[in-house]
Every structure is written in C-alpha cells, then in structure tokens.
Short mmCIF file of C-alpha atoms in Angstrom, two decimals:
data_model
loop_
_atom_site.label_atom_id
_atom_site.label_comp_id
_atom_site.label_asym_id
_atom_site.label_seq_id
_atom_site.Cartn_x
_atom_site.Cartn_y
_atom_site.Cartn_z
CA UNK A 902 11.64 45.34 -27.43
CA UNK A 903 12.70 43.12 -24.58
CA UNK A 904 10.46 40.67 -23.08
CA UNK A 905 10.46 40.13 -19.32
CA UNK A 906 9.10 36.83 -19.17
CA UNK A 907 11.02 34.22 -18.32
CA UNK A 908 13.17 31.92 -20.75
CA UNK A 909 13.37 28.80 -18.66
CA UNK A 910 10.76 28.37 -15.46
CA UNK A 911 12.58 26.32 -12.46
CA UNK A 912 9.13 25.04 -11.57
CA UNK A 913 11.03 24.01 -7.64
CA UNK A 914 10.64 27.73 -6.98
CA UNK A 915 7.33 28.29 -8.31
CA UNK A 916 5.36 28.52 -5.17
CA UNK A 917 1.44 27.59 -5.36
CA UNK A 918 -1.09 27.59 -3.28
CA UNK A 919 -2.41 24.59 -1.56
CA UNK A 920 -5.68 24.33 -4.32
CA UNK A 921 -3.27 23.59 -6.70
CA UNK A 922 -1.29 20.92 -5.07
CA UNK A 923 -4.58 19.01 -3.70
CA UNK A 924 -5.65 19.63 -7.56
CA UNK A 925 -2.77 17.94 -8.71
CA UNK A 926 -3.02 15.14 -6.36
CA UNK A 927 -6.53 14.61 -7.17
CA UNK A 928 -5.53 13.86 -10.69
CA UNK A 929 -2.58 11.77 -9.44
CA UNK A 930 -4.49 9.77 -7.52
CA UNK A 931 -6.99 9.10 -10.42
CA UNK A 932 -3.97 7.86 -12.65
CA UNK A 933 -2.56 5.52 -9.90
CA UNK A 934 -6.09 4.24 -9.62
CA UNK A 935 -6.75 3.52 -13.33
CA UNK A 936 -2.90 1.52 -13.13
CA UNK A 937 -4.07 -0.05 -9.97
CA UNK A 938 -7.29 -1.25 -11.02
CA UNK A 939 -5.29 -2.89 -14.02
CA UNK A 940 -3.24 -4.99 -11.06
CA UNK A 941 -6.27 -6.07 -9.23
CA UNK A 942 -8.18 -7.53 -11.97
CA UNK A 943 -5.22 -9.49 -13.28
CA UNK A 944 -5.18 -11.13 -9.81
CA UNK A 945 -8.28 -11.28 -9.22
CA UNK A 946 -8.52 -13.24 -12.72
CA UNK A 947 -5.14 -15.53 -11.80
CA UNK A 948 -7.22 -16.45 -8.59
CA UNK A 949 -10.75 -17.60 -10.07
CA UNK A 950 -8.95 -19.17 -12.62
CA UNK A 951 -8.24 -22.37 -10.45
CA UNK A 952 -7.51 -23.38 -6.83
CA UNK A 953 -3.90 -23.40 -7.37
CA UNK A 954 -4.18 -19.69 -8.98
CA UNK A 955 -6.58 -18.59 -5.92
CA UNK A 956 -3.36 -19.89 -3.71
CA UNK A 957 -0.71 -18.09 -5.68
CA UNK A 958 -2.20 -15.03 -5.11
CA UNK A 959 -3.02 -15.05 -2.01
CA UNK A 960 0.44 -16.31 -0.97
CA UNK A 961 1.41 -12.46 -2.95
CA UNK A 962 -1.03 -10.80 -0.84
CA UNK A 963 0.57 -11.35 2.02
CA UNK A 964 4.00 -10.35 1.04
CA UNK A 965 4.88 -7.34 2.37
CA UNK A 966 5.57 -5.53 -0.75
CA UNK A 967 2.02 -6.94 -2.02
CA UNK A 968 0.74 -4.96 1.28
CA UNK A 969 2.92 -1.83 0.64
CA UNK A 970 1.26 -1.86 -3.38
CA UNK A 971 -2.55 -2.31 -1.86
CA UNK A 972 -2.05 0.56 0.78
CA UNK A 973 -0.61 2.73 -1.94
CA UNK A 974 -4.18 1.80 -4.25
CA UNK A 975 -6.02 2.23 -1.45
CA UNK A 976 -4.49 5.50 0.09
CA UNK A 977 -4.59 6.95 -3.78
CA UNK A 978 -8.44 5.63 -3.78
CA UNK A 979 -8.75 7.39 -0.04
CA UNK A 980 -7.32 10.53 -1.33
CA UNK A 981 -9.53 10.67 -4.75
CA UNK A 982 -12.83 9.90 -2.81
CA UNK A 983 -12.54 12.75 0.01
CA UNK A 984 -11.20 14.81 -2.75
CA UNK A 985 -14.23 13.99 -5.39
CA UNK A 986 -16.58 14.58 -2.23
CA UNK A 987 -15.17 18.23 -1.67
CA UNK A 988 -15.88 18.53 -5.33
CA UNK A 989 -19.38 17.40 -5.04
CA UNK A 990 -19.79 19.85 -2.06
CA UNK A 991 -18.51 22.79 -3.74
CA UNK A 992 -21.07 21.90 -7.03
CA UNK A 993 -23.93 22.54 -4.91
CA UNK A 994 -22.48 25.89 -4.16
CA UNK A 995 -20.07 25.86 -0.63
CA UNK A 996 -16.77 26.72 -0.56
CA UNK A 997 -16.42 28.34 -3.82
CA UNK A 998 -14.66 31.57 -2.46
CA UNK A 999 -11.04 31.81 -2.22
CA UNK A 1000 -11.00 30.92 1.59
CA UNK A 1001 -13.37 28.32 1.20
CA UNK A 1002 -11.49 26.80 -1.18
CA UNK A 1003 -8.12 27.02 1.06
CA UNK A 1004 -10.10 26.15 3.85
CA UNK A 1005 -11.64 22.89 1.95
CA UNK A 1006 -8.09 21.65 0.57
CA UNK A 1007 -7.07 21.92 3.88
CA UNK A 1008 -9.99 19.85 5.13
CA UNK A 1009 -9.04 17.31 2.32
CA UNK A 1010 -5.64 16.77 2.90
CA UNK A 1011 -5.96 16.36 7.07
CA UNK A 1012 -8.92 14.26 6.43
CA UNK A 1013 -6.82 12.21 3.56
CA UNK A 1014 -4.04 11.70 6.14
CA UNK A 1015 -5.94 10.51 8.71
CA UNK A 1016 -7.96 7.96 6.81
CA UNK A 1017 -4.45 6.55 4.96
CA UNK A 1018 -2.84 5.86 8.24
CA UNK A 1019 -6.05 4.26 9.31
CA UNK A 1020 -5.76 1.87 6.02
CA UNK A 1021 -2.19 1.39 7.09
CA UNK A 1022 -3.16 0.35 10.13
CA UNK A 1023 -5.95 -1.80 9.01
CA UNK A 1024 -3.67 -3.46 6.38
CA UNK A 1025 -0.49 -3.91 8.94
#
C-alpha cells in the first residue's frame, strides 16, 4: 500500500488563509512581549537605582537603535491588543463564521498597521 501523503512538507508553498497568519502573529507578538517586558524592567531597575543609572538609561533611550527596540515592543504590544480585542469580540458571539472571521483578521491587521505607524511616528 502506498501512502500519498507527503514525505517532506516545504511549508513556503503551503498557502493559508489570513486567520492563520494573524493567529500566528498574535502568538508572536505575545513572545516578543514576554522578552520585551524582560528589557524594560532591567532598565527601568538600572534607572531607580541611582541618578547616575536614571542618566545612563536615558542617554540609551534616545539612541536610535534604543528607539527602533521600543517601537518594535510597542508595535508587537499594538498588534497583541487589537488582536486580543477581536478575540474578546468574537467570545461574546460576532464574527465566528468563516467570513467573519476573514473579515475580522482583516480588520486586525489594517487596524494594526495603522496604529504601528502612528507609534512610529509618535516615537520619531
């Protein structure tokens, strides 16, 4: 008997639908946010530990790799909030069809986009 599944899966030309990718962004976005909040609490503990400390970091913060790290943090915890609210939405019982749930991933990542590059803007 000969089995017609596949040996090896190139998972490039797997295509899925857009639930899946804001899915897996979601839980992206939820690990970069657990590393991030790692980063911000040892700085925020280098700058209360003295005056000189408070200095150092903020002398980081304003480097512009320091700005590129806290728009990524805050575009992942953009992402994982309108995300988590299209969750809560579809717990009280809307969107759970197939189109509604195309239709609210859609909503998610257009609404995701426009907030980042508002952050960007507001960190820039």
């Amino acid at each position: 008997m000969k089995s017609q599944r596949p040996v090896n899966l190139d998972l490039r030309t797997i295509k899925l639908p857009i639930t899946a990718y804001t899915s897996i962004l979601h839980r992206i976005s939820g690990v970069i946010l657990f590393v991030g909040v790692a980063i911000l609490l040892l700085a925020l503990d280098v700058s209360l530990s003295s005056a000189e400390g408070f200095d150092e970091v903020r002398a980081y913060i304003g480097s512009p790799l320091a700005k590129l790290v806290i728009w990524g943090l805050l575009s992942a915890l953009l992402y994982h909030l309108v995300a988590g609210v299209r969750h809560l939405v579809m717990d009280t019982g809307h969107g759970e069809t197939l189109e509604g749930g195309k239709l609210g991933s859609k909503i998610v990542l257009a609404l995701s986009v426009v907030l980042i590059v508002l952050a960007g803007v507001w960190i820039w």
